[in-house]
Structure formats: structure tokens, C-alpha cells
PDB file of C-alpha atoms in Angstrom:
ATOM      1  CA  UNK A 740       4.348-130.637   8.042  1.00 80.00           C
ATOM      2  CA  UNK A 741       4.426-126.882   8.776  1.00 89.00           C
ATOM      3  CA  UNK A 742       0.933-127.199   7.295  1.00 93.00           C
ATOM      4  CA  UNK A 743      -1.086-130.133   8.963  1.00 94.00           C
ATOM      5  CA  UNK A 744      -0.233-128.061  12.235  1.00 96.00           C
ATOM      6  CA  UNK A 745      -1.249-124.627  10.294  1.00 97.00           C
ATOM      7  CA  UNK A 746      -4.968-126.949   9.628  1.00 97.00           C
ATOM      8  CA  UNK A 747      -5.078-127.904  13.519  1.00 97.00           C
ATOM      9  CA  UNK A 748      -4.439-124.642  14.981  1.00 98.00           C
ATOM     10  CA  UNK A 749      -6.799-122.749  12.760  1.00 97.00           C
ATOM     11  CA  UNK A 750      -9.402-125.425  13.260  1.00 98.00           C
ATOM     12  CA  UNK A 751      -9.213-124.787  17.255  1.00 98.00           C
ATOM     13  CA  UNK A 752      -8.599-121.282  16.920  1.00 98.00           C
ATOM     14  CA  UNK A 753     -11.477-120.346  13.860  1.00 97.00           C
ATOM     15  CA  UNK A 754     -11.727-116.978  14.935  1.00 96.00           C
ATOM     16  CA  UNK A 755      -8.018-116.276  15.437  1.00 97.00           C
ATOM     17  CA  UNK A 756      -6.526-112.805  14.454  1.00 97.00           C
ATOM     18  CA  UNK A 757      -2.602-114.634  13.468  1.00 97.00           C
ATOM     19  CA  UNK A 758      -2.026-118.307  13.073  1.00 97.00           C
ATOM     20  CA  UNK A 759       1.394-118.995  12.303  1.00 97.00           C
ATOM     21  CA  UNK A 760       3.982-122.060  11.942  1.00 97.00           C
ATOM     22  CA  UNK A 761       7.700-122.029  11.665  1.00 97.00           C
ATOM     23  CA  UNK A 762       9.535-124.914  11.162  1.00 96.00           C
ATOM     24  CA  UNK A 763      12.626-123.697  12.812  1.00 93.00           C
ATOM     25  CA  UNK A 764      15.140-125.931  11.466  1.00 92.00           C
ATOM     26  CA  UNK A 765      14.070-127.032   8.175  1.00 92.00           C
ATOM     27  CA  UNK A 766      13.698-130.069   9.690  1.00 92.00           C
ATOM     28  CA  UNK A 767       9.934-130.995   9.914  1.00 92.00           C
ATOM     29  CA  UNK A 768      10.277-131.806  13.936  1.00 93.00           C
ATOM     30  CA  UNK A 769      11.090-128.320  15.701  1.00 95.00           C
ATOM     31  CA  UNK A 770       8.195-125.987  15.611  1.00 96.00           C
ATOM     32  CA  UNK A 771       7.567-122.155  17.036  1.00 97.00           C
ATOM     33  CA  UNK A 772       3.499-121.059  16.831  1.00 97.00           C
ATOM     34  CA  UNK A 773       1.780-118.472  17.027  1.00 98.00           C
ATOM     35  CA  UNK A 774      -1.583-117.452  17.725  1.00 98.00           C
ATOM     36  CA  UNK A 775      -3.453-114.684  18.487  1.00 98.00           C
ATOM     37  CA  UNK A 776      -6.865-115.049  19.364  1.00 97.00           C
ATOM     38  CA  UNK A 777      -8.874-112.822  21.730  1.00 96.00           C
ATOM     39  CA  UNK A 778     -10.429-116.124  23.805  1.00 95.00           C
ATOM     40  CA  UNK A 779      -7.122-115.617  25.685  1.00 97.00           C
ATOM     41  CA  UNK A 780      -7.532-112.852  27.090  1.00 95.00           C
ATOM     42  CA  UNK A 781      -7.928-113.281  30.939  1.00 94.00           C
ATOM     43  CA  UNK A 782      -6.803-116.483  30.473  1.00 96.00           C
ATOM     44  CA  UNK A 783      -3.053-117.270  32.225  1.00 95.00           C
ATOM     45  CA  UNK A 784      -0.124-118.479  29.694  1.00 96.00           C
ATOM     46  CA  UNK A 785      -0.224-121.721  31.299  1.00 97.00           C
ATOM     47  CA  UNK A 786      -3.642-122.518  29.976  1.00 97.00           C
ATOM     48  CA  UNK A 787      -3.377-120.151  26.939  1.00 97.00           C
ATOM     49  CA  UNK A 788      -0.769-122.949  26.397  1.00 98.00           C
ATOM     50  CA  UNK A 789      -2.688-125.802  27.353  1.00 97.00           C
ATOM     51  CA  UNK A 790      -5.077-124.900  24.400  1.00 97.00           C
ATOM     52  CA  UNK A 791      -2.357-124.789  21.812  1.00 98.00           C
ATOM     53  CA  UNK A 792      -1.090-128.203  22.923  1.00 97.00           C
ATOM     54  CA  UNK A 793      -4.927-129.056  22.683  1.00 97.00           C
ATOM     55  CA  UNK A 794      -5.245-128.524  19.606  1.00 97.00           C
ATOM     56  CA  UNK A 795      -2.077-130.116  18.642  1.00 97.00           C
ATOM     57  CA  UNK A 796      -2.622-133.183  20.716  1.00 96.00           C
ATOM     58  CA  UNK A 797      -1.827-135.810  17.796  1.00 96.00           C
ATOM     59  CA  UNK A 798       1.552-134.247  16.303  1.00 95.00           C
ATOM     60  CA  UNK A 799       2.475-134.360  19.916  1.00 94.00           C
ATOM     61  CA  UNK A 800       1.669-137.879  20.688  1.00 91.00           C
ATOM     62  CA  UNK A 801       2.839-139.778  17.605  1.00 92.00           C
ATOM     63  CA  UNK A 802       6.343-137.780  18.119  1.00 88.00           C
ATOM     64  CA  UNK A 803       5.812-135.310  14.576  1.00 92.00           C
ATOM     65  CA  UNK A 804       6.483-132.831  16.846  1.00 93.00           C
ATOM     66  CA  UNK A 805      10.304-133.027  18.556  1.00 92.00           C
ATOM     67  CA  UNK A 806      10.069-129.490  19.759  1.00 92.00           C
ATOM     68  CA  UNK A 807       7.817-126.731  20.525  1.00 95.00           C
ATOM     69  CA  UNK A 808       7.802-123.055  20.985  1.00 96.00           C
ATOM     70  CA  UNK A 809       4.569-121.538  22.072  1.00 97.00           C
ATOM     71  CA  UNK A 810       3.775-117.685  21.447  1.00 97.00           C
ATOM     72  CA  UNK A 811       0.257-116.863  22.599  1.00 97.00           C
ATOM     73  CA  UNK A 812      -1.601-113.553  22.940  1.00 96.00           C
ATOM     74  CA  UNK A 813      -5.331-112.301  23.593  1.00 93.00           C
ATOM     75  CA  UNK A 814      -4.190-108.392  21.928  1.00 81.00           C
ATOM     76  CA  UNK A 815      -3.985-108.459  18.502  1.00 62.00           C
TER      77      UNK A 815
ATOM     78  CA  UNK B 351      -0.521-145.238  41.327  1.00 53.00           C
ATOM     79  CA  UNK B 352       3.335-145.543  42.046  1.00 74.00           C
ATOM     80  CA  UNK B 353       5.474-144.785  44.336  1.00 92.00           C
ATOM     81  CA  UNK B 354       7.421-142.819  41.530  1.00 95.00           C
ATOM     82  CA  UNK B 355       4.971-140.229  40.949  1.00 95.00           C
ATOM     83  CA  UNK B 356       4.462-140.104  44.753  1.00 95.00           C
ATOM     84  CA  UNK B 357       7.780-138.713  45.536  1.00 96.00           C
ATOM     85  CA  UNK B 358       7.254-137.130  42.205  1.00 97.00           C
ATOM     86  CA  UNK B 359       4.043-135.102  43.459  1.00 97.00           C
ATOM     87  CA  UNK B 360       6.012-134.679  47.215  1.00 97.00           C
ATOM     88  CA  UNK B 361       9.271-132.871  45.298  1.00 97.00           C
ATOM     89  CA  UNK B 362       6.628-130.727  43.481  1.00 98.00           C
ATOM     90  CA  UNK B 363       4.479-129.709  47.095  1.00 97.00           C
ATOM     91  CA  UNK B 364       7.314-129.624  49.189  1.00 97.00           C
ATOM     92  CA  UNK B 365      10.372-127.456  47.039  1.00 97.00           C
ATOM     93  CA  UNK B 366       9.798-124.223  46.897  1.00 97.00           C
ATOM     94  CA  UNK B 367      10.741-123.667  42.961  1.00 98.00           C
ATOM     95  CA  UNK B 368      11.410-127.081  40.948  1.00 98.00           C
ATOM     96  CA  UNK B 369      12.330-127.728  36.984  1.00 98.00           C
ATOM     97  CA  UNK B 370      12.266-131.233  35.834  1.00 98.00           C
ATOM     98  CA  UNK B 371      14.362-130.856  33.406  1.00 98.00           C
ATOM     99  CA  UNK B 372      16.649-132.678  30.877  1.00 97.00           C
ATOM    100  CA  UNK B 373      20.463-132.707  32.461  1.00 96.00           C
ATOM    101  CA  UNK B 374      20.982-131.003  36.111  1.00 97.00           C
ATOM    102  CA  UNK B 375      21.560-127.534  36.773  1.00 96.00           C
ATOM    103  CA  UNK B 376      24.845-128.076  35.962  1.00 96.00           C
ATOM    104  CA  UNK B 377      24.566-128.885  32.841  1.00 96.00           C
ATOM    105  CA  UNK B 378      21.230-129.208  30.836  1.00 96.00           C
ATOM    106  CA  UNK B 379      20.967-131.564  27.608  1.00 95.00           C
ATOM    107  CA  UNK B 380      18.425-129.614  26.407  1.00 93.00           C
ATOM    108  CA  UNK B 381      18.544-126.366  25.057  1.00 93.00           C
ATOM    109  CA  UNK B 382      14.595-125.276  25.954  1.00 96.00           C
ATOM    110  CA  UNK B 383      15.432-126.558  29.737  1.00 97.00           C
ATOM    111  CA  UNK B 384      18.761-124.438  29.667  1.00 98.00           C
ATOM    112  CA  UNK B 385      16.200-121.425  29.163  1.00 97.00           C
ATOM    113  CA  UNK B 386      14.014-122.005  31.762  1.00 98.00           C
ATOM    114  CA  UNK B 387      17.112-122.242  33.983  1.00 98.00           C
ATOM    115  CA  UNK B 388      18.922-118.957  32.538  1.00 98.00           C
ATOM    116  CA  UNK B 389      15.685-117.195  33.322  1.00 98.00           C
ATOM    117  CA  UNK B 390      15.224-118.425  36.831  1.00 98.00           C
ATOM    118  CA  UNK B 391      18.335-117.010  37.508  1.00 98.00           C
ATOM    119  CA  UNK B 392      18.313-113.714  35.742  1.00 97.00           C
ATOM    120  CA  UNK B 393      15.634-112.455  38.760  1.00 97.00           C
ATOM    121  CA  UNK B 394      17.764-114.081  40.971  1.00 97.00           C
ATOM    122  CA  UNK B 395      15.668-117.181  41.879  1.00 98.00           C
ATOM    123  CA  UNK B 396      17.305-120.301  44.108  1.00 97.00           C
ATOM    124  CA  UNK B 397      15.664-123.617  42.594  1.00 98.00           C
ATOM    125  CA  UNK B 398      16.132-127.269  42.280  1.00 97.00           C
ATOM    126  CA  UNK B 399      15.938-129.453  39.114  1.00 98.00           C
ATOM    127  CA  UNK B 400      14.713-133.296  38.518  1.00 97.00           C
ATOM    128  CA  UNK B 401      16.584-134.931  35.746  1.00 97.00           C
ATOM    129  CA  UNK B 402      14.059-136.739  33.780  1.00 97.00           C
ATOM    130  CA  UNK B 403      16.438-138.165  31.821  1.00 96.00           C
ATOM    131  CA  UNK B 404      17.520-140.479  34.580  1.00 95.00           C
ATOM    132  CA  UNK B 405      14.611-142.953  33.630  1.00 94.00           C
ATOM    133  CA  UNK B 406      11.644-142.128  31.089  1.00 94.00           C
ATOM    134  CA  UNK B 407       9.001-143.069  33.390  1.00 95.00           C
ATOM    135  CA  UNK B 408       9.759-139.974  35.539  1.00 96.00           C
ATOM    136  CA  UNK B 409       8.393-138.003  32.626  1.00 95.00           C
ATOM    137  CA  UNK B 410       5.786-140.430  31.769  1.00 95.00           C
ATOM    138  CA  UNK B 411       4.221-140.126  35.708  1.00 96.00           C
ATOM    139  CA  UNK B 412       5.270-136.294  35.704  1.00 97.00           C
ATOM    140  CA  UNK B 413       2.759-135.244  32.699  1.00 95.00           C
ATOM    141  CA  UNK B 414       0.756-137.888  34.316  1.00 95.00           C
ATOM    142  CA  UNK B 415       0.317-135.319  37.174  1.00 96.00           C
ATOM    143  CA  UNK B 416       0.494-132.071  35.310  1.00 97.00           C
ATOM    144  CA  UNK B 417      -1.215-132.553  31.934  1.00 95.00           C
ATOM    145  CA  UNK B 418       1.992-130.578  30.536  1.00 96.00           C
ATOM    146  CA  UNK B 419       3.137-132.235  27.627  1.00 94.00           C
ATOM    147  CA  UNK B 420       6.727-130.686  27.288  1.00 95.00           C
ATOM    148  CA  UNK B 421       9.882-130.400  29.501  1.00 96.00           C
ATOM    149  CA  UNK B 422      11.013-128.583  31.015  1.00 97.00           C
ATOM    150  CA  UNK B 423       8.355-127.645  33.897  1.00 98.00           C
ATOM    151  CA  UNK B 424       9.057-125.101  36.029  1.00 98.00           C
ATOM    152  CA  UNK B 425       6.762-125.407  39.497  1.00 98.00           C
ATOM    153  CA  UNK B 426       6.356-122.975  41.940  1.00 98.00           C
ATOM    154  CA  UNK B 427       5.081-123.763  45.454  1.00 97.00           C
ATOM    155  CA  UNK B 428       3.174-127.055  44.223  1.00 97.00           C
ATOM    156  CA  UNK B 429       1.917-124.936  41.194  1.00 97.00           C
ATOM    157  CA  UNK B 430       2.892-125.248  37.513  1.00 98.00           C
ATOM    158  CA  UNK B 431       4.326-121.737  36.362  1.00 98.00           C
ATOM    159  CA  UNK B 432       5.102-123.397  32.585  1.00 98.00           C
ATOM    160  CA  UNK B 433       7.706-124.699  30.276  1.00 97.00           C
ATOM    161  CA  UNK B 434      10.494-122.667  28.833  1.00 98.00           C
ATOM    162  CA  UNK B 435       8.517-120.142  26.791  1.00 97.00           C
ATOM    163  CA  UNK B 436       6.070-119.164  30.247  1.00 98.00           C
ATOM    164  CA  UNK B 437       9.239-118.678  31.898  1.00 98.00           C
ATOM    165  CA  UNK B 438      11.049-116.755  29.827  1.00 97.00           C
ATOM    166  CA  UNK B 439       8.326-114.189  28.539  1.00 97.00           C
ATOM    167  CA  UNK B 440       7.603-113.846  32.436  1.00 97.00           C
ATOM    168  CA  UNK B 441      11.011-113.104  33.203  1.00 98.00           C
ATOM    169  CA  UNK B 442      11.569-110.704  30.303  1.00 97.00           C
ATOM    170  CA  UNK B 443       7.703-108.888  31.656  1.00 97.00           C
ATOM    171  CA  UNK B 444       8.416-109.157  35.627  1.00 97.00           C
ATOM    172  CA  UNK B 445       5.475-111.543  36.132  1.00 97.00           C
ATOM    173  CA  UNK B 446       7.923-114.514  37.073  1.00 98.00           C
ATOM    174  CA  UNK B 447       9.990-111.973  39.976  1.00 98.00           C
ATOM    175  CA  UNK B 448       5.444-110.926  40.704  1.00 97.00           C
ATOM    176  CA  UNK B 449       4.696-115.000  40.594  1.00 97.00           C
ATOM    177  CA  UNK B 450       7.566-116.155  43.151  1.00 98.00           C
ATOM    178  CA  UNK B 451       6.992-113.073  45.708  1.00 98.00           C
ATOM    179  CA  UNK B 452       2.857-113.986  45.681  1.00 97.00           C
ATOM    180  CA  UNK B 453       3.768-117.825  46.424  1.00 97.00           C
ATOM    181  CA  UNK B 454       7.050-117.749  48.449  1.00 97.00           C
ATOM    182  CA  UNK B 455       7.632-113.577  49.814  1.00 96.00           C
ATOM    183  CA  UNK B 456      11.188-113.443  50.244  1.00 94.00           C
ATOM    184  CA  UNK B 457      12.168-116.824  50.117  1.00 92.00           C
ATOM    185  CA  UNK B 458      12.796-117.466  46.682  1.00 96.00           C
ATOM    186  CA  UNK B 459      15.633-114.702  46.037  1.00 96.00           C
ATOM    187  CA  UNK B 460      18.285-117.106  46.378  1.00 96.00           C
ATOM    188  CA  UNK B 461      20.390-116.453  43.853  1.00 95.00           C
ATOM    189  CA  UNK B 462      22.928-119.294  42.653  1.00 96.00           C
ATOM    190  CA  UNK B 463      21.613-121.506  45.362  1.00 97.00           C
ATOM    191  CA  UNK B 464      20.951-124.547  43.195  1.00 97.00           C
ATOM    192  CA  UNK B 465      20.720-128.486  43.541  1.00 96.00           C
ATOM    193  CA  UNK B 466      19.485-131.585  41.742  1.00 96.00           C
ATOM    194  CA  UNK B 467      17.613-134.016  43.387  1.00 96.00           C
ATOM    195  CA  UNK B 468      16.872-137.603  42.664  1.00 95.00           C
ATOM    196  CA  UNK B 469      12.909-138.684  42.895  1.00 96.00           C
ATOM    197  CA  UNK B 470      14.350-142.846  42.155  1.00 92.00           C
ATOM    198  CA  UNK B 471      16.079-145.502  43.736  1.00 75.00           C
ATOM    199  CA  UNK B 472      18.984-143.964  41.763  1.00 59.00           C
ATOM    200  CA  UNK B 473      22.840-144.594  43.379  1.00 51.00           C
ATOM    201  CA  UNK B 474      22.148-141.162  45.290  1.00 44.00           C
ATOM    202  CA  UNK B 475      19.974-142.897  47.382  1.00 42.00           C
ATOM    203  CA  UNK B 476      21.259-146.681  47.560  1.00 38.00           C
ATOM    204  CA  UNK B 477      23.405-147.394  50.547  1.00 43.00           C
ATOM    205  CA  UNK B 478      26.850-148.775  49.700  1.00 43.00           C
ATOM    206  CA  UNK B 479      27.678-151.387  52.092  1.00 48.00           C
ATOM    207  CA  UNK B 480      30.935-149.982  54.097  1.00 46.00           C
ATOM    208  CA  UNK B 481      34.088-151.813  53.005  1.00 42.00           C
TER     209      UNK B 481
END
């Protein structure tokens, strides 16, 4: 699962400098990305958020996803 | 639209700093909307909490509104600050303490002032008939 998130983020974020997924439980449900990707920058965490839960619109919706932590930065 | 998300939007315009969280501030079911209180309060902040747990649609009509897909949300002054990571890495940086004196000046240094209010036609609200 870790995985089909990995593909979605780096598909939204192509030129990212870090794209990474931990499941955080083992569990397939609770997640914590990252990404680093200089299109941030300038951008508030609110909508450097918004983007990540953009690009992971479908995990979201059809409940894959339980729980998410969000770690964004334009500085890499 | 409802009336729910009306008194939804009017909680989020008219309190100063609002969570919609899952539990009260007295006791959170939800270990993400247990962050977003702890760091409200480590700057000191007064704020008031929704319990979205109360009845699903409040969340439904609440994302509705704010395009946020997560709870908690923390709002301040009628403007989404962000869920618990935002408001935590702001905390831990100063930029939630910056945030809350740009929007509210002194107001929001409160600290432990905190309530839960009801945005249904919950028992809070219904009036029991005298006896």
C-alpha cells in the first residue's frame, strides 16, 4: 500500500527532491509523507497540504487511507 | 444548503479560534485532534472545539465548506490554520503564537479558557419541559 501512495505522490510531485511513505503501524491504513519539492516554496502549509491530499485524493476517498501525517517543505 | 453547515460556517466566522475535533476538549478520541489541542495550549491559546463525532454529517458539511479532508481543523478568525501537523510544526516554529496575534491581537492568549459547543439540535440545545 505504502507503494500505490509512493506512485501518486511522485506522479504529482515529478520534480520532487524526497518522496517518502511510512506506514506507521504496519498496518496498511496509517500513513506519514513526505515531500520535498521546491513548488512549495512561498506557498503556506495549508495549501502545501492541500496538494498532498491532491494528489492522494482516491486513497482518501475509498477509506485506504485511515490516517495521515503530512510533512511538506520547499528547502531541500 | 442546510441549516447544519449554516451554524457550521457561523461557529467558524464568529469564534475566535475553533477545532472540530473528534471528542471535546476534555477528552479527545482521537489522538491527531489531541495534538492540535496540546499545541493550542502550549502558546497559551483559549479555543473552543466541535465534536464531529456527535453526528457524521457535521464532518460531511464541514469539508463541504473547507475542502480539508482530515480532522481535526483548527480555524482561526473564520480562516483555516490546518489539521494537526500545521498546528503543531507552527507551534514548535512560533508561526501559530505570529498567526493568532495577526488575526485576533491580544485576544487569543487565553490560556485554559476552553469550551465545546454544539452546532445540532443535540440535548444541549433541546428544552426539557419543566416537571
Amino acid at each position: 500500500m505504502s507503494g500505490r501512495l509512493e506512485g501518486l505522490l511522485q506522479a504529482a510531485f515529478p520534480e520532487a527532491r524526497e518522496v517518502a511513505v511510512v506506514d506507521r503501524t504496519g498496518g496498511g491504513d496509517h500513513f506519514h509523507v513526505t515531500v520535498v519539492d521546491g513548488r512549495f516554496a512561498g506557498l503556506s502549509l495549508v495549501d502545501q497540504h492541500r496538494l498532498v491530499y491532491d494528489a492522494l485524493a482516491d486513497p482518501l476517498a475509498d477509506g485506504t487511507i485511515h490516517e495521515l501525517r503530512i510533512t511538506t517543505s520547499g528547502e531541500g | 444548503m442546510s441549516d447544519l453547515r449554516d451554524r457550521i460556517r457561523d461557529t467558524i466566522e464568529t469564534e475566535p479560534v475553533v477545532a472540530f475535533i473528534k471528542g471535546t476538549h476534555e477528552q479527545a478520541y482521537c489522538g491527531n485532534s489531541e495534538r492540535a489541542m496540546q499545541a493550542l495550549r502550549a502558546v497559551g491559546a483559549g479555543f473552543t472545539t466541535v465534536d464531529v463525532l456527535v453526528d457524521p454529517q457535521i464532518r460531511q458539511e464541514l469539508t463541504a465548506l473547507s475542502s480539508w479532508p482530515t480532522i481535526p481543523q483548527v480555524f482561526v478568525k473564520g480562516e483555516l490554520v490546518g489539521g494537526a501537523d500545521i498546528v503543531q510544526e507552527l507551534a514548535a516554529s512560533g508561526g501559530l503564537e505570529a498567526t493568532l496575534q495577526e488575526k485576533l491581537g491580544e485576544e487569543w492568549r487565553r490560556p485554559g479558557e476552553e469550551r465545546t459547543v454544539s452546532v445540532t439540535d443535540g440535548p444541549g440545545l433541546r428544552v426539557v419541559p419543566g416537571t
